[in-house]
PDB file of C-alpha atoms in Angstrom:
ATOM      1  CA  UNK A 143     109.463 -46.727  73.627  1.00 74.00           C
ATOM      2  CA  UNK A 144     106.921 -48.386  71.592  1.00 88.00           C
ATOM      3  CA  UNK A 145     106.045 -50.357  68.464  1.00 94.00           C
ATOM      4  CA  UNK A 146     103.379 -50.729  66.387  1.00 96.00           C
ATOM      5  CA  UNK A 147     103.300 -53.595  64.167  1.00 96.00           C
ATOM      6  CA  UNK A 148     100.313 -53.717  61.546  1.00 96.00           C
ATOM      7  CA  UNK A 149     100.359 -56.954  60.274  1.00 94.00           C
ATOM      8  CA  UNK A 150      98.549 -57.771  57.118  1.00 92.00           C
ATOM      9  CA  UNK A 151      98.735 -60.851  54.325  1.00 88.00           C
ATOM     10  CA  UNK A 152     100.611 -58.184  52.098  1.00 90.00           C
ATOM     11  CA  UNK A 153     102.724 -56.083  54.260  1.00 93.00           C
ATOM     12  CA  UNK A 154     104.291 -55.261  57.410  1.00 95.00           C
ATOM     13  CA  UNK A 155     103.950 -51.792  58.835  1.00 96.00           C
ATOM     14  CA  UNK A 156     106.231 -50.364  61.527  1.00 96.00           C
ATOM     15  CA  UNK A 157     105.779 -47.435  63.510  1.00 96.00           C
ATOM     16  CA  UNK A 158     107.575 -45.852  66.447  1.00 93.00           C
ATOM     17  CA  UNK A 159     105.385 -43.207  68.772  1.00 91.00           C
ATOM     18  CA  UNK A 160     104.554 -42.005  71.731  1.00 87.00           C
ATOM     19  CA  UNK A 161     102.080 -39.550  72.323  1.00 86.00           C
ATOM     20  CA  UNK A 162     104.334 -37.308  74.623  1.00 86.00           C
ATOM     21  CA  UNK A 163     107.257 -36.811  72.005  1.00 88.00           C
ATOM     22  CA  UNK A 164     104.949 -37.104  68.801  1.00 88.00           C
ATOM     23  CA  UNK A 165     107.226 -34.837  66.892  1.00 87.00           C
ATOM     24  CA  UNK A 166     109.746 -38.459  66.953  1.00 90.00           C
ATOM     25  CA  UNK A 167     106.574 -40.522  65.027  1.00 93.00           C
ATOM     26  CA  UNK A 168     108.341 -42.780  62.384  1.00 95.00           C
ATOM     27  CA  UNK A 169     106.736 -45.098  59.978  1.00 96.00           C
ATOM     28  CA  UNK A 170     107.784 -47.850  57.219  1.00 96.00           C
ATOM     29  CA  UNK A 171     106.393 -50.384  55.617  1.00 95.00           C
ATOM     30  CA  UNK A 172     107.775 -53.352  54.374  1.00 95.00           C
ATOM     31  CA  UNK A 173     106.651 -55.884  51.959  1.00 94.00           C
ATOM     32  CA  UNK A 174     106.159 -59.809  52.486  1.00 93.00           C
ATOM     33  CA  UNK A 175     107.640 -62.126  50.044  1.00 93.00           C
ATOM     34  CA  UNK A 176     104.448 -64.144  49.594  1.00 88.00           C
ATOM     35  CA  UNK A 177     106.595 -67.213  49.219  1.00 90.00           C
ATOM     36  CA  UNK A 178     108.158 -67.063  52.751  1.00 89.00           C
ATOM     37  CA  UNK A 179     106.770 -67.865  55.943  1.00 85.00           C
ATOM     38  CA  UNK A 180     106.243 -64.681  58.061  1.00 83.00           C
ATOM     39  CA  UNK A 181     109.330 -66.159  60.477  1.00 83.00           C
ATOM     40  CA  UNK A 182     111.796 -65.308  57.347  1.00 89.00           C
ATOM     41  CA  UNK A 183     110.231 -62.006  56.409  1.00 90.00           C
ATOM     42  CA  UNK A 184     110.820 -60.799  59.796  1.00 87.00           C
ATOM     43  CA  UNK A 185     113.887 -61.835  59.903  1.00 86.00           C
ATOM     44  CA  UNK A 186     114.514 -59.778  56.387  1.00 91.00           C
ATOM     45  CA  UNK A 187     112.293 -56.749  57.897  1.00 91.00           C
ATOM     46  CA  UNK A 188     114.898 -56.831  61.146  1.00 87.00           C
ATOM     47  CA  UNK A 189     118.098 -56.980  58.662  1.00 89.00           C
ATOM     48  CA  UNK A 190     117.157 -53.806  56.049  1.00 92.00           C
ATOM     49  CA  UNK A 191     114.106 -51.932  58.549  1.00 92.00           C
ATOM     50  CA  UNK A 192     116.275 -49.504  60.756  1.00 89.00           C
ATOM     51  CA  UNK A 193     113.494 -48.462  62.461  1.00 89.00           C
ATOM     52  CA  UNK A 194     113.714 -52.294  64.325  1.00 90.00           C
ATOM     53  CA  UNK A 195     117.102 -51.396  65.017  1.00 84.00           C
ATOM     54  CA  UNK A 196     116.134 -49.502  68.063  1.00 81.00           C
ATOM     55  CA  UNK A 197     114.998 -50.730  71.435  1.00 77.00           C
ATOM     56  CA  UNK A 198     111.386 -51.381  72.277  1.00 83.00           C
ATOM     57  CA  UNK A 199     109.825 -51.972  75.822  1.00 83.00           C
ATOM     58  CA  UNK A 200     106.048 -52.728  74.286  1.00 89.00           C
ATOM     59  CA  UNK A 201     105.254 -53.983  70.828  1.00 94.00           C
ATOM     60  CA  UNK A 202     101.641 -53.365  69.964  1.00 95.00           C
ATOM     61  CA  UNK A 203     100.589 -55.834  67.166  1.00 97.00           C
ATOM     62  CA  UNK A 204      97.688 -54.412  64.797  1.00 97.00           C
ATOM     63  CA  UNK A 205      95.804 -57.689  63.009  1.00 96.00           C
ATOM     64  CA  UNK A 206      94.255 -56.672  59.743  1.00 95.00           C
ATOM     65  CA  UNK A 207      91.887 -60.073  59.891  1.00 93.00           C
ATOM     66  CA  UNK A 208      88.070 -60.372  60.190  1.00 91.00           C
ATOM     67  CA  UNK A 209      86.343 -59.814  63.610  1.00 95.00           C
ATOM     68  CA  UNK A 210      83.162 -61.404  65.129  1.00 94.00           C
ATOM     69  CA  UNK A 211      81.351 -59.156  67.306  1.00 95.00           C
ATOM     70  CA  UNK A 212      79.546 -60.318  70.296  1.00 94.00           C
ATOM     71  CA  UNK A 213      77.104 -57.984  72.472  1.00 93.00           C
ATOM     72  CA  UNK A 214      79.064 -56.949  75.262  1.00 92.00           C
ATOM     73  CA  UNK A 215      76.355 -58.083  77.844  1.00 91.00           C
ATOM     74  CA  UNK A 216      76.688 -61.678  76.546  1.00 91.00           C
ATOM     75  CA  UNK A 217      80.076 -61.974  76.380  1.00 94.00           C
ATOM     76  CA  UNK A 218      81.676 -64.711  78.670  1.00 94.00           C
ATOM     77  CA  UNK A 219      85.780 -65.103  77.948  1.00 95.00           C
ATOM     78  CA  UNK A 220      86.063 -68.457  78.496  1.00 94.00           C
ATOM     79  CA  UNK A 221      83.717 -68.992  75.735  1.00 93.00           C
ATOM     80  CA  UNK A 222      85.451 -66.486  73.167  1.00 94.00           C
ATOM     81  CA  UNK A 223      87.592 -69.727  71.734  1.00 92.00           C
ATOM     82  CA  UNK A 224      85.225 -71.951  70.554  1.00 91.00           C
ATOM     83  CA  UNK A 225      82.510 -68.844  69.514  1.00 90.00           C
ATOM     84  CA  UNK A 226      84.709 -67.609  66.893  1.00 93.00           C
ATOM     85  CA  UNK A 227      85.695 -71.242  66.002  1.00 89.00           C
ATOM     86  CA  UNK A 228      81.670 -71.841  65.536  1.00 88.00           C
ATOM     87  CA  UNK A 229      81.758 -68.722  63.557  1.00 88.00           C
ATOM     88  CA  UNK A 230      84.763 -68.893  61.069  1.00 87.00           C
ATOM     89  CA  UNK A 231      85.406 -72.543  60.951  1.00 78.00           C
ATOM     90  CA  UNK A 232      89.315 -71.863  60.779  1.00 75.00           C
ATOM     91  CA  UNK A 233      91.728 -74.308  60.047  1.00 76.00           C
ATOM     92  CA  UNK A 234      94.445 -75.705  62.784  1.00 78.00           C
ATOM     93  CA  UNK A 235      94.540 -74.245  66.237  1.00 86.00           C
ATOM     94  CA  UNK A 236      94.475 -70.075  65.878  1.00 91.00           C
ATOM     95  CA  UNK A 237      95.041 -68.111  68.876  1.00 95.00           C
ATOM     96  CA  UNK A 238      91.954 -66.493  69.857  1.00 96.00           C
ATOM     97  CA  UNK A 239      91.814 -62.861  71.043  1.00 97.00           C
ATOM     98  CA  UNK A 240      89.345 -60.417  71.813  1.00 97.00           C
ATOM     99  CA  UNK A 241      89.307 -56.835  72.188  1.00 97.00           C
ATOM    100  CA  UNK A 242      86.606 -54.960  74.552  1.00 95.00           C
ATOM    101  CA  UNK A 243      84.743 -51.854  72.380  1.00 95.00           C
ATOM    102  CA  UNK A 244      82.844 -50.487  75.074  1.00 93.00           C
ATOM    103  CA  UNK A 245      81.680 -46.901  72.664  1.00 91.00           C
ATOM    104  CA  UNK A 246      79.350 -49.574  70.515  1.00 94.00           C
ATOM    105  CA  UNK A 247      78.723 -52.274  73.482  1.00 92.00           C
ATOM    106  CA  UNK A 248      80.429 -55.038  71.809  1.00 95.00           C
ATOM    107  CA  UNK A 249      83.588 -57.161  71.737  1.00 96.00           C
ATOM    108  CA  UNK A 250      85.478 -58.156  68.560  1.00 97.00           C
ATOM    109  CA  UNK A 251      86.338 -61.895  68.410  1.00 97.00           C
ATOM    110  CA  UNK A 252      89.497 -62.147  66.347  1.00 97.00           C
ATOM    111  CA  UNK A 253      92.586 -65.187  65.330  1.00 96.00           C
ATOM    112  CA  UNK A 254      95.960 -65.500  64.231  1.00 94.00           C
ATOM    113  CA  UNK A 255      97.981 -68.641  63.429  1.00 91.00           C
ATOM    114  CA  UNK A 256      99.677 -69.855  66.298  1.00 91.00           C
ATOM    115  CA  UNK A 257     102.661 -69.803  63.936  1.00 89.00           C
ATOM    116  CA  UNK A 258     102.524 -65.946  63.435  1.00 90.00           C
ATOM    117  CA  UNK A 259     102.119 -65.380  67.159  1.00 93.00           C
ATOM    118  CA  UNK A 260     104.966 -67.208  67.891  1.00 91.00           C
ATOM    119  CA  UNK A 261     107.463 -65.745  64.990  1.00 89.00           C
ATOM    120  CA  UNK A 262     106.069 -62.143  66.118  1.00 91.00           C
ATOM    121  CA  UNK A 263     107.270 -63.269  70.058  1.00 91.00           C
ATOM    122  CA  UNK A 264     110.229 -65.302  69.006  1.00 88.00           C
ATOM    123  CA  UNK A 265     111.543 -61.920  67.717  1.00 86.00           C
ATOM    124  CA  UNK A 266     110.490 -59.324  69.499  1.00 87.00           C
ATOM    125  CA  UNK A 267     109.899 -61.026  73.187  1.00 83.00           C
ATOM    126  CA  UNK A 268     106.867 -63.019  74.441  1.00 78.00           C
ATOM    127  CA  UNK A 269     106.352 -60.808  77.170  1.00 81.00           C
ATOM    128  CA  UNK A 270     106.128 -57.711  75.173  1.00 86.00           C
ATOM    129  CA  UNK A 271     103.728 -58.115  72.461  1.00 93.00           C
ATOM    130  CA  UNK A 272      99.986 -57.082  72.622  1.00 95.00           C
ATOM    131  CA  UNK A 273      97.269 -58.086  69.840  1.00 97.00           C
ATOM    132  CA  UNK A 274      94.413 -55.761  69.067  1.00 97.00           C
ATOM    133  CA  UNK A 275      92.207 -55.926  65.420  1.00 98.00           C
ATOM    134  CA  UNK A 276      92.923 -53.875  63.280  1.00 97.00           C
ATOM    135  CA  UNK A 277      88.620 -52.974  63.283  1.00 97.00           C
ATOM    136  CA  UNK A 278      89.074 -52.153  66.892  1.00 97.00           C
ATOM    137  CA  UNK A 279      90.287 -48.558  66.795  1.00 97.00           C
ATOM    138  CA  UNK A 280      88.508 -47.555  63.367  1.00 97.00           C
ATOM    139  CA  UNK A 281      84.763 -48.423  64.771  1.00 96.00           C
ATOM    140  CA  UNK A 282      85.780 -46.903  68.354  1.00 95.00           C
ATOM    141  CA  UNK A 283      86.611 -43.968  65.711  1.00 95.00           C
ATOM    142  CA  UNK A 284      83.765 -44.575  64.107  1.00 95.00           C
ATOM    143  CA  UNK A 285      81.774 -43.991  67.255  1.00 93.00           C
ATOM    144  CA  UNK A 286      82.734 -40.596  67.605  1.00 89.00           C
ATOM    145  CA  UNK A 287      81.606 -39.338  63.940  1.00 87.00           C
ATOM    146  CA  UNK A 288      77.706 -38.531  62.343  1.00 76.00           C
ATOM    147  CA  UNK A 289      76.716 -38.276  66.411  1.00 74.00           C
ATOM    148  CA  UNK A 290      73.146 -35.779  66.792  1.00 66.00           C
ATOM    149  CA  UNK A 291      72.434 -35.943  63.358  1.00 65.00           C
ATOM    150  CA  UNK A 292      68.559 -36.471  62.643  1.00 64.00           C
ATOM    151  CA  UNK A 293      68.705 -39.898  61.947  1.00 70.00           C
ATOM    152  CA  UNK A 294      71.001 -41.955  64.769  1.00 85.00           C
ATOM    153  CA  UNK A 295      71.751 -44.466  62.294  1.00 92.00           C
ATOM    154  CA  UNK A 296      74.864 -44.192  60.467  1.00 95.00           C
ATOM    155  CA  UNK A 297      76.677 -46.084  57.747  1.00 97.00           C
ATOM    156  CA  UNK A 298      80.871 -46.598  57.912  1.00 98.00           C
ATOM    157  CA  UNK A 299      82.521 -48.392  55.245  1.00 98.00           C
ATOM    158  CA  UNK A 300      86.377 -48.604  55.263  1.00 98.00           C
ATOM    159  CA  UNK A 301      87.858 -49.822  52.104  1.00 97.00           C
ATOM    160  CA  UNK A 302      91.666 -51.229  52.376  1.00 94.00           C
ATOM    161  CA  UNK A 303      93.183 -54.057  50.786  1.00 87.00           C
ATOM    162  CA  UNK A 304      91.166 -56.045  49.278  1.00 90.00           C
ATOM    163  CA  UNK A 305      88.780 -55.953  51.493  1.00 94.00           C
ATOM    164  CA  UNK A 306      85.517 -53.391  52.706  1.00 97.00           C
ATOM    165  CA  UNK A 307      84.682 -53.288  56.218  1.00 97.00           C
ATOM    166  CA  UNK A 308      80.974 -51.956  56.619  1.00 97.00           C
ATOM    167  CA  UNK A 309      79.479 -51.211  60.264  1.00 97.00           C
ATOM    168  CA  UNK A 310      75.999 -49.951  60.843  1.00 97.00           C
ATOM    169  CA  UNK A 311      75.750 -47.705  63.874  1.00 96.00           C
ATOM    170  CA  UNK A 312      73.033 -46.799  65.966  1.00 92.00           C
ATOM    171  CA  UNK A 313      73.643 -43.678  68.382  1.00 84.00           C
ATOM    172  CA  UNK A 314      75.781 -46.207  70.819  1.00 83.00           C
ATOM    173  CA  UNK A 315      74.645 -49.263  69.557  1.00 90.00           C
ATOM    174  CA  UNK A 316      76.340 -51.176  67.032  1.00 94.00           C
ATOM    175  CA  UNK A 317      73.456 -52.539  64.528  1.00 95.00           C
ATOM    176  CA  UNK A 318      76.118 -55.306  62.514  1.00 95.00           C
ATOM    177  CA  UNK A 319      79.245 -55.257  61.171  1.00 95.00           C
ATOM    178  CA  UNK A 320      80.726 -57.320  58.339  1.00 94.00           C
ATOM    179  CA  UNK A 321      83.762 -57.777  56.006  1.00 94.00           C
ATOM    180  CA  UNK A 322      83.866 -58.606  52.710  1.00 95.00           C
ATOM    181  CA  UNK A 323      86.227 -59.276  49.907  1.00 94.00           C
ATOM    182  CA  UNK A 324      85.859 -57.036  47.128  1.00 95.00           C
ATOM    183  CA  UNK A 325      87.085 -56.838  43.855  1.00 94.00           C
ATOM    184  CA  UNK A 326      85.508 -53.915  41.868  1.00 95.00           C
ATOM    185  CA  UNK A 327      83.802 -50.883  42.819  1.00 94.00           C
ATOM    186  CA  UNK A 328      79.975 -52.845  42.612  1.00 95.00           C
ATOM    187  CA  UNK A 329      81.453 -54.873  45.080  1.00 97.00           C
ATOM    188  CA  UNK A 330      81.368 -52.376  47.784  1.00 97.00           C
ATOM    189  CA  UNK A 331      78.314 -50.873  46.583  1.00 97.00           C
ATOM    190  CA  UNK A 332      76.363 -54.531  46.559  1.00 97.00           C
ATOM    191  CA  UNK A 333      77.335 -55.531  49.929  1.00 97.00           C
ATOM    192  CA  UNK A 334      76.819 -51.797  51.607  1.00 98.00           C
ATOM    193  CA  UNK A 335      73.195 -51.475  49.880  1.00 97.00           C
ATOM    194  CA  UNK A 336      72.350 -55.063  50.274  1.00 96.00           C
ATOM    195  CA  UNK A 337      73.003 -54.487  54.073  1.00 96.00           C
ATOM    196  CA  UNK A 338      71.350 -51.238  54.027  1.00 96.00           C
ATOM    197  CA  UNK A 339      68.077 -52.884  52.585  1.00 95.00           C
ATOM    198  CA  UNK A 340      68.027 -55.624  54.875  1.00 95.00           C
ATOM    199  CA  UNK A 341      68.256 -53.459  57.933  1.00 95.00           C
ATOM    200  CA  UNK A 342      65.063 -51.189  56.376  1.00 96.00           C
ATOM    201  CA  UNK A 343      67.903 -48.104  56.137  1.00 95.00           C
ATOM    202  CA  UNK A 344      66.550 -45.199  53.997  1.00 94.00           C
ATOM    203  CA  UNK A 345      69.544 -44.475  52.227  1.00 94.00           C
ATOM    204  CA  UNK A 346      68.110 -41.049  51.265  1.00 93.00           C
ATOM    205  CA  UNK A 347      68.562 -39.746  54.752  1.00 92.00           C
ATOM    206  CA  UNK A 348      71.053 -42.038  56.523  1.00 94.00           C
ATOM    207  CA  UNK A 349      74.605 -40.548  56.510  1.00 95.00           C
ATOM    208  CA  UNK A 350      77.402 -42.975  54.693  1.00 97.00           C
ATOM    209  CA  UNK A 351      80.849 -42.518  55.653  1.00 97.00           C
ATOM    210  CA  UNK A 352      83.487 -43.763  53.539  1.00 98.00           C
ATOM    211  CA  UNK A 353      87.584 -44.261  55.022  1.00 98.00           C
ATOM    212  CA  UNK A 354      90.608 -45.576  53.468  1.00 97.00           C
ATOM    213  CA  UNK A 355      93.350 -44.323  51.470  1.00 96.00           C
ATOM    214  CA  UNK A 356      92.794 -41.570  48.973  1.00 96.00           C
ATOM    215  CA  UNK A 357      92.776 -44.113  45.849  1.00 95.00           C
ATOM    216  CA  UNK A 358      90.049 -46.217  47.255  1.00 96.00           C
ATOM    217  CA  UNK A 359      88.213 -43.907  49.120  1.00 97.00           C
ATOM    218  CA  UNK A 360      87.688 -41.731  46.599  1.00 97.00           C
ATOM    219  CA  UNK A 361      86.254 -43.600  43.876  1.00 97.00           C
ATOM    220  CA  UNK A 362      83.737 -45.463  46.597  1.00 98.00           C
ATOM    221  CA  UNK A 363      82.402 -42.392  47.195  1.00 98.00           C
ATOM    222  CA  UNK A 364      81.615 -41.169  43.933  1.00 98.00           C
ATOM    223  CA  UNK A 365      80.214 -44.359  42.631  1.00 97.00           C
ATOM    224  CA  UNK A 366      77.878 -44.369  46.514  1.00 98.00           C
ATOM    225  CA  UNK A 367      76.655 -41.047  45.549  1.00 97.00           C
ATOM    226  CA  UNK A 368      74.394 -42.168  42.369  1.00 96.00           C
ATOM    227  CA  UNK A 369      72.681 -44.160  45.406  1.00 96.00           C
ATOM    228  CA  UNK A 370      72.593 -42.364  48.280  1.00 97.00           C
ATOM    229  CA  UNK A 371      72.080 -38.752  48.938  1.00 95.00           C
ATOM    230  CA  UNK A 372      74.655 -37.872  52.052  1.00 95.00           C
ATOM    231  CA  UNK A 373      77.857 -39.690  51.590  1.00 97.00           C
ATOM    232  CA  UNK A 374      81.072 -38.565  52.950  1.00 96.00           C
ATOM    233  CA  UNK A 375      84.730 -39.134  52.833  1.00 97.00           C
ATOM    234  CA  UNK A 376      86.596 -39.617  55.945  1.00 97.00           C
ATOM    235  CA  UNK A 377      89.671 -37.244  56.019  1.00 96.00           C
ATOM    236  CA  UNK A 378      92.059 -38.405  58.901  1.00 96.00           C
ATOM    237  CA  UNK A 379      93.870 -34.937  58.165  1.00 95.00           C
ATOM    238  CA  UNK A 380      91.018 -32.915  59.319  1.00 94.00           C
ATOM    239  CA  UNK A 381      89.887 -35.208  61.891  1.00 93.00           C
ATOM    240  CA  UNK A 382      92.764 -35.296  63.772  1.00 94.00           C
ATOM    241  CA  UNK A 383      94.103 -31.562  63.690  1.00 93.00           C
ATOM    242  CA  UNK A 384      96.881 -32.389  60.715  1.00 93.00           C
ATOM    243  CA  UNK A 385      98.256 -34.470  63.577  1.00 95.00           C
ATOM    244  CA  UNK A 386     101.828 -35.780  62.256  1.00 96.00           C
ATOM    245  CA  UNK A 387     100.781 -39.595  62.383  1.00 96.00           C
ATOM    246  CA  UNK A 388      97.709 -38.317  60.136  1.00 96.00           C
ATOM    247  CA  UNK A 389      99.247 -36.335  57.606  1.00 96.00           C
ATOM    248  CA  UNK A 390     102.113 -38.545  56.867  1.00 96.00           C
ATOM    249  CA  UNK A 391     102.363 -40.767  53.514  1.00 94.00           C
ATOM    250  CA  UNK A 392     100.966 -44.397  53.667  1.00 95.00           C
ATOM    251  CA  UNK A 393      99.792 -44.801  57.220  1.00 97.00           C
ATOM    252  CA  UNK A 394      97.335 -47.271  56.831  1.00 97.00           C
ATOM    253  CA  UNK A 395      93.618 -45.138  58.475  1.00 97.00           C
ATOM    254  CA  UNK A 396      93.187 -48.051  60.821  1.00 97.00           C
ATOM    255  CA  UNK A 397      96.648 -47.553  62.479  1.00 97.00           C
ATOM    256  CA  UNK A 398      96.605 -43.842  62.788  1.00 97.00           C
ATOM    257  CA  UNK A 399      93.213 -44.345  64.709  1.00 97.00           C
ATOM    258  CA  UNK A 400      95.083 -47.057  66.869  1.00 96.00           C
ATOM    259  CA  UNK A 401      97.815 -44.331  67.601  1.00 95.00           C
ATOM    260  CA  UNK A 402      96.052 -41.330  68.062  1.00 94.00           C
ATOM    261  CA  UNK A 403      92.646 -42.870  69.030  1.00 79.00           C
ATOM    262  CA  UNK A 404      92.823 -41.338  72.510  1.00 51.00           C
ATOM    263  CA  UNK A 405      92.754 -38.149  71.247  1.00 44.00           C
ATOM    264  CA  UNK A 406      89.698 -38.418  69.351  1.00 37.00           C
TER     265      UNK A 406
END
């Protein structure tokens, strides 16, 4: 049996699924008492989550935290630590991870505290936990979508959080990716058409995709549309055949495409 941990500065989400029984999918969320370390929230998530109640051979940790992407050719692991060190300047000693995203030719450099790694092991086993970015599935997703349109280029920006994620795809090729704390709706817009301009991107012609939870998505691509004539929403319902994990209440999009991302 699995778990699937999305881990995020607000919340914790929980999920229990295997693709052979998916009919048994279960999901909660739980949220972090900003003034505890993540050590006691788990501890409070274990005591009133009865999902965590159950037993778990694999626990597949989802990191909602910035990535660095590196072209796939030039990536050497023993030099993945001190690349995204040069890149995000973090403070202390992160963990270092990296995930392989061989449908766009790149690998995502990503951290966590030592201090949440080991609370997340402490708990649920040292041997059983797995990181992957949260990014990692949605741009493998992303991959998959806009493919033998006119123009190869294509524009994916998934609003969650605080935060927009914005990835500029070329056929296989992944052109840049960034994230960006936002605020306001002309947050999104600045940093997607800012990109968009810098890259020479008629935005006339190029496709925009926009993912995320009905509340964000929704008003990002209304306000898009005064600038750019073919801008879509992302609808993980239709995408994925109204599979259970899609249509149910609150999923986060980047975790359903982690779960269900091999049948894309």
């Amino acid at each position: 049996m699995s778990l699937y941990i999305r881990l995020s500065d607000t919340d914790l989400c929980f999920a229990r699924y295997e693709a052979s029984a998916p009919s048994d999918f279960q999901y909660t969320s739980f949220h972090l008492a900003p003034q505890a370390s993540l050590t006691l929230n788990l501890r409070s998530a274990m005591q009133q989550v009865a999902l965590l109640h159950e037993g778990f051979d694999r626990v597949e940790v989802l990191a909602a935290v910035p990535v660095t992407p590196v072209p796939l050719a030039d990536f050497q692991e023993e030099d993945a630590a001190a690349f995204y060190r040069f890149c995000f300047e973090p403070e202390g000693n992160p963990r270092v991870f990296y995930d392989t995203v061989p449908s766009v030719n790149a690998v995502f450099l990503f951290a966590l505290p030592e201090s949440v790694c080991h609370a997340l092991e402490e708990t649920f086993g040292e041997g059983n936990v797995r990181y992957t970015a949260s990014l990692t599935p949605v741009v493998q997703t992303f991959a998959t979508k806009g493919l033998g349109v006119a123009d190869p280029r294509r524009i994916f920006v998934y609003v969650h959080d605080d935060r927009a994620e914005i990835a500029v795809l070329e056929a296989g090729r992944l052109l840049i990716q960034n994230s960006f704390t936002v605020q306001s709706l002309t947050d999104v817009s600045y940093y997607t058409f800012n990109m968009a301009r810098h890259l020479a991107i008629d935005v006339s012609a190029t496709p925009v995709f926009v993912a995320g939870p009905s509340l964000l998505r929704e008003p990002v691509v209304s306000e898009f549309r005064q600038y750019a004539a073919k801008v879509f929403p992302i609808l993980p319902a239709a995408d994925f055949n109204r599979h259970v994990v899609a249509t149910t209440d609150g999923v986060p999009y980047d975790l359903v495409c982690a779960l269900l991302r091999r049948r894309v």
